[in-house]
Coordinates of C-alpha atoms in Angstrom, one line a residue:
X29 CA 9.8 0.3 -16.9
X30 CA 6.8 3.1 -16.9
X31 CA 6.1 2.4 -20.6
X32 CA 5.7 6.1 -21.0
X33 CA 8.2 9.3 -21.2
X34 CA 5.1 11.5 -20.1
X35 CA 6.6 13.7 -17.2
X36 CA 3.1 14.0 -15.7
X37 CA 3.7 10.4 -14.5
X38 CA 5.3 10.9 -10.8
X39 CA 7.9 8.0 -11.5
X40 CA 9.1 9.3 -15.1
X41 CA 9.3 13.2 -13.1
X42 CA 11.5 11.4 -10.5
X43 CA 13.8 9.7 -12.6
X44 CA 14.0 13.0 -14.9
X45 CA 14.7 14.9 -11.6
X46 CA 17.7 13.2 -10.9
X47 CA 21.4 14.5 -11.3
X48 CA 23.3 14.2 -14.2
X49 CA 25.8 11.1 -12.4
X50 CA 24.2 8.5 -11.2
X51 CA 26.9 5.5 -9.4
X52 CA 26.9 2.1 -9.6
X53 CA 28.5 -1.0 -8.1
X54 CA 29.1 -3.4 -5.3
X55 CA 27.0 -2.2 -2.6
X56 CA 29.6 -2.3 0.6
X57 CA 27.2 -0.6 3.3
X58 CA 23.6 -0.1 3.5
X59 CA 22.3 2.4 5.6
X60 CA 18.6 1.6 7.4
X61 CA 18.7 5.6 7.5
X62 CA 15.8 6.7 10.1
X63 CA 13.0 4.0 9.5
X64 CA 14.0 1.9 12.6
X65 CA 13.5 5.4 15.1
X66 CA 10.8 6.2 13.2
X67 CA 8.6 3.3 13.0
X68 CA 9.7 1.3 16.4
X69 CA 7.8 -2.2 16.0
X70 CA 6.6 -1.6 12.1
X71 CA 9.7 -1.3 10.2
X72 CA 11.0 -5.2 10.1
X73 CA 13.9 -6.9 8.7
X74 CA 13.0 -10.4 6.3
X75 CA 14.8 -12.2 9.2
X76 CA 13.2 -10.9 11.8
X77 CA 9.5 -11.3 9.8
X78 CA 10.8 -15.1 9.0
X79 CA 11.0 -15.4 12.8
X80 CA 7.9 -13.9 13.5
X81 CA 6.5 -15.9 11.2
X82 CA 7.3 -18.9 12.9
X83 CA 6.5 -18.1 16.0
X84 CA 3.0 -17.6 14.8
X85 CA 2.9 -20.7 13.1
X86 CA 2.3 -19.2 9.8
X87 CA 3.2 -21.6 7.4
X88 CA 1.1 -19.3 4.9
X89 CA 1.1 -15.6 5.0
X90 CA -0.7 -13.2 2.6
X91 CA 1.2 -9.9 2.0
X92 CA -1.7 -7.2 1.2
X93 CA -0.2 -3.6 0.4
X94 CA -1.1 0.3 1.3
X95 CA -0.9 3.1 -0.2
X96 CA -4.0 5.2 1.4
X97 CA -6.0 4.9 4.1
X98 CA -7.5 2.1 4.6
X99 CA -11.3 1.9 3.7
X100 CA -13.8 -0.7 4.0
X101 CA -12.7 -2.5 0.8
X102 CA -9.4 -2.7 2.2
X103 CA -10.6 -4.8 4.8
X104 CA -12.6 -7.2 3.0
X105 CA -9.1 -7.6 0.9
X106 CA -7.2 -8.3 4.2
X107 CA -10.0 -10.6 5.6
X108 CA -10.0 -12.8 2.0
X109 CA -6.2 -13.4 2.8
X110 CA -6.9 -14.7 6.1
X111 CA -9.7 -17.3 4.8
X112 CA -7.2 -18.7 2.2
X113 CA -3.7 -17.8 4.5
X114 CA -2.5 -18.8 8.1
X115 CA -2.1 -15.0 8.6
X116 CA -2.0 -11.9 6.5
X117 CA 0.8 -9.1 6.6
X118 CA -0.3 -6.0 5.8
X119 CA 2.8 -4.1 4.3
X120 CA 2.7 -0.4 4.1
X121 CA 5.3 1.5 2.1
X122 CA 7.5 4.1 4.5
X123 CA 9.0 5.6 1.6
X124 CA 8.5 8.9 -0.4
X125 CA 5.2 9.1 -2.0
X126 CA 3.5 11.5 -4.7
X127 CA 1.4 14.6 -3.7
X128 CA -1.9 13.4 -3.0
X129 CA -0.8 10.2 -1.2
X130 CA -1.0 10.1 2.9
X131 CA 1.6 10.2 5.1
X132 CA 2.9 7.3 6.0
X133 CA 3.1 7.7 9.8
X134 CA -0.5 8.8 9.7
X135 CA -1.7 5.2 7.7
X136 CA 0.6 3.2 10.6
X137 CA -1.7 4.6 13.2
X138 CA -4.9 3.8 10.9
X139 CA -3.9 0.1 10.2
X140 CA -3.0 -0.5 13.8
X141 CA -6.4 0.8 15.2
X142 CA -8.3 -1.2 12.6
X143 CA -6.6 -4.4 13.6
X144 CA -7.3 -3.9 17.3
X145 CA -11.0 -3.4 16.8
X146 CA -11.7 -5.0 14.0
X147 CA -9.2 -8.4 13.6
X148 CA -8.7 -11.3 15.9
X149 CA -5.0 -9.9 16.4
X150 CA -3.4 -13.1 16.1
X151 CA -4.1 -13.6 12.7
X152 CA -3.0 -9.8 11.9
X153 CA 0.7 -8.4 11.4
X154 CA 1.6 -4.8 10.0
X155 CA 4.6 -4.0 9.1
X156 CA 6.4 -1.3 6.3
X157 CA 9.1 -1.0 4.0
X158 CA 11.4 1.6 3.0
X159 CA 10.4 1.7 -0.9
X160 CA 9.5 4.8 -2.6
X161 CA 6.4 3.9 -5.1
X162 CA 7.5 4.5 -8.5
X163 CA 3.9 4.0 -10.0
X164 CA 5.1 1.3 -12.3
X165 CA 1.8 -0.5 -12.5
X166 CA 2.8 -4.5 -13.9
X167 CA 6.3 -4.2 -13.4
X168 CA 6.5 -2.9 -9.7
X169 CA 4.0 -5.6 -9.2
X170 CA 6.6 -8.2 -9.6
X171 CA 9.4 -6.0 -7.9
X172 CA 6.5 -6.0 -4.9
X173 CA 6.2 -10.2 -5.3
X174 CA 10.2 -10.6 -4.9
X175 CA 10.2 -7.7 -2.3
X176 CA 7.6 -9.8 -0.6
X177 CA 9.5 -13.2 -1.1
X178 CA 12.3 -12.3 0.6
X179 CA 10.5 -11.3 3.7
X180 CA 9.0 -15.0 3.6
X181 CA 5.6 -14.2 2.4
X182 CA 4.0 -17.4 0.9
X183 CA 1.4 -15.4 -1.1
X184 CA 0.6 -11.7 -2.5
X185 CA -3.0 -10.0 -2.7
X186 CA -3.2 -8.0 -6.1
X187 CA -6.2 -6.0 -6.7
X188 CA -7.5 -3.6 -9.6
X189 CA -4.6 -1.5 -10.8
X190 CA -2.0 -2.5 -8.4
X191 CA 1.0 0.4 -7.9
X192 CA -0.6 2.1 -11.1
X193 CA -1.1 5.5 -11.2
X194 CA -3.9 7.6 -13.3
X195 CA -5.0 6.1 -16.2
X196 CA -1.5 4.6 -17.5
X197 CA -2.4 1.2 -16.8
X198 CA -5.3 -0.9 -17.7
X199 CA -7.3 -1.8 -14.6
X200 CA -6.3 -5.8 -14.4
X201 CA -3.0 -5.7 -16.6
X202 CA -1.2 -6.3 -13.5
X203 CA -2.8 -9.5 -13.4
X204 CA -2.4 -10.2 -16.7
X205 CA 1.8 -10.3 -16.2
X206 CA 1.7 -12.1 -13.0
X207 CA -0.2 -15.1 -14.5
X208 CA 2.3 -15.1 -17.1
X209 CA 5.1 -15.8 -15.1
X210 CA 5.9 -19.5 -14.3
X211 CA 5.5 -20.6 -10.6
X212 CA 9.1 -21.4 -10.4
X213 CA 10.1 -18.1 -11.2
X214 CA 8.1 -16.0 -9.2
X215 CA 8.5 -18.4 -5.9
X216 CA 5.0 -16.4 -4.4
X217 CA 1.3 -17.2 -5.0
X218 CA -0.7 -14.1 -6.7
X219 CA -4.5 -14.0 -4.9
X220 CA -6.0 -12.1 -7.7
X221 CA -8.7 -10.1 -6.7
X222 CA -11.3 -8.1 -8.5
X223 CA -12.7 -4.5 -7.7
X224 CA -14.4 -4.2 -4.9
X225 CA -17.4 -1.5 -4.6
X226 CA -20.0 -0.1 -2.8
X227 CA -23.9 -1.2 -3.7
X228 CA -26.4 0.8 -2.7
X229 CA -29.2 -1.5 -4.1
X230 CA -27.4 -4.6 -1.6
X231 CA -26.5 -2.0 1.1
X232 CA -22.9 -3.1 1.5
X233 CA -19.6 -3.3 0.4
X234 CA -19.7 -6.0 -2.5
X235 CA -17.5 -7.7 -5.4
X236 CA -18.3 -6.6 -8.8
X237 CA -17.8 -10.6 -9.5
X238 CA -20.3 -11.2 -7.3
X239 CA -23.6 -8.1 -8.0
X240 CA -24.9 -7.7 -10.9
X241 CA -26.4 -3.9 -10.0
X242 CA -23.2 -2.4 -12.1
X243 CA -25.1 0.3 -12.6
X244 CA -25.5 1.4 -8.9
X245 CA -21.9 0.6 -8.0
X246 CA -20.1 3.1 -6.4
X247 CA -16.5 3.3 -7.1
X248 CA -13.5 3.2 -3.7
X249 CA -11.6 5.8 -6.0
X250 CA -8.8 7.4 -4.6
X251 CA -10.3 10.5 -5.7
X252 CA -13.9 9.9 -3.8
X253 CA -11.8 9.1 -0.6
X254 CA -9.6 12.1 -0.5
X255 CA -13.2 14.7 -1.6
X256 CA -14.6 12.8 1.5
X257 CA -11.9 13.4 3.9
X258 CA -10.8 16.7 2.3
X259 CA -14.4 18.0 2.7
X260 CA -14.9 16.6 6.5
X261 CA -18.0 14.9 4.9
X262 CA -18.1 11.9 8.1
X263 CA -18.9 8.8 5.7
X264 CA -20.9 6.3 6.5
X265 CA -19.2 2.9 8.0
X266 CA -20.4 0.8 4.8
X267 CA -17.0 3.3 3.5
X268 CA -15.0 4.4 6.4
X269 CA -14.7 2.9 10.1
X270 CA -15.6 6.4 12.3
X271 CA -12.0 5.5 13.7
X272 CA -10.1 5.5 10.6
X273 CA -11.7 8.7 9.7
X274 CA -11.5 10.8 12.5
X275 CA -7.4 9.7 12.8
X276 CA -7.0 11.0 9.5
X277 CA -8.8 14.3 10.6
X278 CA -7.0 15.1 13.4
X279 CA -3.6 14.4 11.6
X280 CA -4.5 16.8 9.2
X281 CA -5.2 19.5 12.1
X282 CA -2.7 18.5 14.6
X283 CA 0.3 19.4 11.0
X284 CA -1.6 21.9 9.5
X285 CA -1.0 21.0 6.2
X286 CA -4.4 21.7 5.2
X287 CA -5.1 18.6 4.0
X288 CA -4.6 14.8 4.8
X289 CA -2.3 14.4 2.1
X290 CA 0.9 15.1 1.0
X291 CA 1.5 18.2 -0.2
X292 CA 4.3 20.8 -0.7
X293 CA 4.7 21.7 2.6
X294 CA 4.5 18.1 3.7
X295 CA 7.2 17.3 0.9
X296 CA 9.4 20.6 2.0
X297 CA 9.7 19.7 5.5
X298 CA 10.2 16.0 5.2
X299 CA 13.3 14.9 5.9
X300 CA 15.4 12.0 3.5
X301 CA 15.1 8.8 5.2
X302 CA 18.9 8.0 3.1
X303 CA 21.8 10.0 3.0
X304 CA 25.0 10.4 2.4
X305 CA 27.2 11.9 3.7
X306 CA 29.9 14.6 2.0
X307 CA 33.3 13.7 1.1

C-alpha cells in the first residue's frame, strides 16, 4: 500500500504500532463513535448527502478534500469545481491526523467562514469524514474516489501530490493511476489539476499551466504555511484570507498547544473517536 517499510512514513509507524492480533470478519455493528456530537451539521451520512444533493439540484457535485487550512490556492481549486460542477463538496477528514497537521475542529470553523464570505452559499457544502489519512499517496487516492462515490459525488478534484506525504510520492503520480483506471471501474470523474502558486511578477495566485515566470513562483507548501502561521507573520490575502488566519491564531491561543498544529499534547489529550468496549 505505502510502497515503502520506512517507519518515518506516519502510515507505515501506524500500522507498525499496532498490537500483535489484529480481527477480522463480518462486521455486525458499526459504531459512529463521537463524530455526530462533535461535528453537528458537518459529519453526514451518503444517504443523507444523496438527499441533500437533491434537494439542491446537484445533478453534478465536485468532492475537493482538506487536510490544512485552507489557503488561497484552496479556493481557486474549490471555485474550478463549481465552473465545471452543479455544486462542489468540500470534504474534510475528522479523523486522526500526523503531527504537524491541524486540528480538525479548528479547519471546520475555517471552511465555514470562507464559504460565508467568500462563496455564493448555494453552490457550497462542507462536510467531513471519519477517516484517519494513512499518507498513501496513489492508492488512498482511489480509496478517496470510492469513499467519495458512495456519498454520491459525481466527480473528485486531485491536485499535486494528493494524500502523499514528504517526498515518497512523485508530485502528479496520483494522476498517473487514476487515468489508468477505466471509467466503468472507478464510477467518479477525476478533475486533474496542476499546482497552483503564488507569482510575484503577475501579483496573484496563478497555475503553473498557465505562467511562464517559473522562476518567481512561490510554492503553497505545507511547510511555508505552517512557518507563516507558526511565526504570527499576518500574510498577505494574495496567501491567506485575514479571516482564515486569525481563526487559526486564536485556536492556537485559546488550547495552548503552542502551535496550530497537532502536536503531542494535542495527540495526548485527544480522545478515540472508536472504541470498544471490554469484555
Amino acid at each position: 500500500v505505502f510502497r515503502t517499510t520506512d517507519t518515518a512514513h506516519p502510515g507505515v509507524q501506524k500500522v507498525m504500532e499496532q498490537k500483535e492480533i489484529n480481527l477480522a470478519g463480518p462486521v455486525k455493528v458499526w459504531s459512529e463513535g463521537s463524530f455526530p456530537k462533535d461535528y453537528p451539521g458537518v459529519y453526514m451520512r451518503p444517504e443523507e448527502t444523496r438527499r441533500i444533493f437533491e434537494q439542491k439540484g446537484w445533478s453534478t457535485v465536485a468532492a475537493l478534500q482538506l487536510r490544512n487550512p485552507m489557503h488561497r490556492s484552496h479556493e481557486y481549486l474549490a471555485k474550478i469545481a463549481v465552473e465545471v460542477c452543479d455544486g462542489v463538496f468540500i470534504h474534510s477528514l475528522v479523523g486522526n491526523l500526523k503531527p504537524g497537521d491541524i486540528p480538525a475542529e479548528w479547519r471546520v470553523k475555517c471552511i465555514d467562514v470562507l464559504v460565508k464570505n467568500y462563496f455564493i452559499e448555494d453552490k457550497v457544502l462542507q462536510g467531513g469524514y471519519p477517516l484517519d489519512m494513512r499518507y498513501a499517496g496513489p492508492k488512498e487516492a482511489v480509496h478517496h474516489s470510492i469513499i467519495r462515490t458512495n456519498l454520491g459525488l459525481t466527480h473528485h478534484m486531485f491536485g499535486r501530490d494528493h494524500a502523499g506525504v514528504g517526498t515518497y510520492y512523485e508530485s502528479y503520480e496520483a494522476h498517473r493511476l487514476l487515468m489508468s483506471i477505466p471509467r466503468d471501474k472507478l464510477f467518479i470523474t477525476p478533475i486533474f489539476v496542476l499546482e497552483w502558486v503564488y507569482c510575484p511578477h503577475c501579483g496573484e495566485v496563478t497555475c503553473i499551466g498557465l505562467c511562464g515566470h517559473w522562476k518567481e513562483h512561490q510554492k503553497f507548501s505545507g511547510t511555508k504555511i505552517r512557518s507563516i502561521l507558526i511565526d504570527e507573520v499576518k500574510p498577505t490575502r494574495l496567501i491567506f484570507r485575514p479571516e482564515i488566519f486569525d481563526i487559526v491564531m486564536d485556536a492556537a491561543k485559546k488550547y495552548g498547544f503552542g502551535s496550530p498544529f497537532v502536536g503531542p499534547e494535542y495527540l495526548a489529550k485527544a480522545k478515540p473517536a472508536f472504541s470498544i468496549e471490554p469484555l
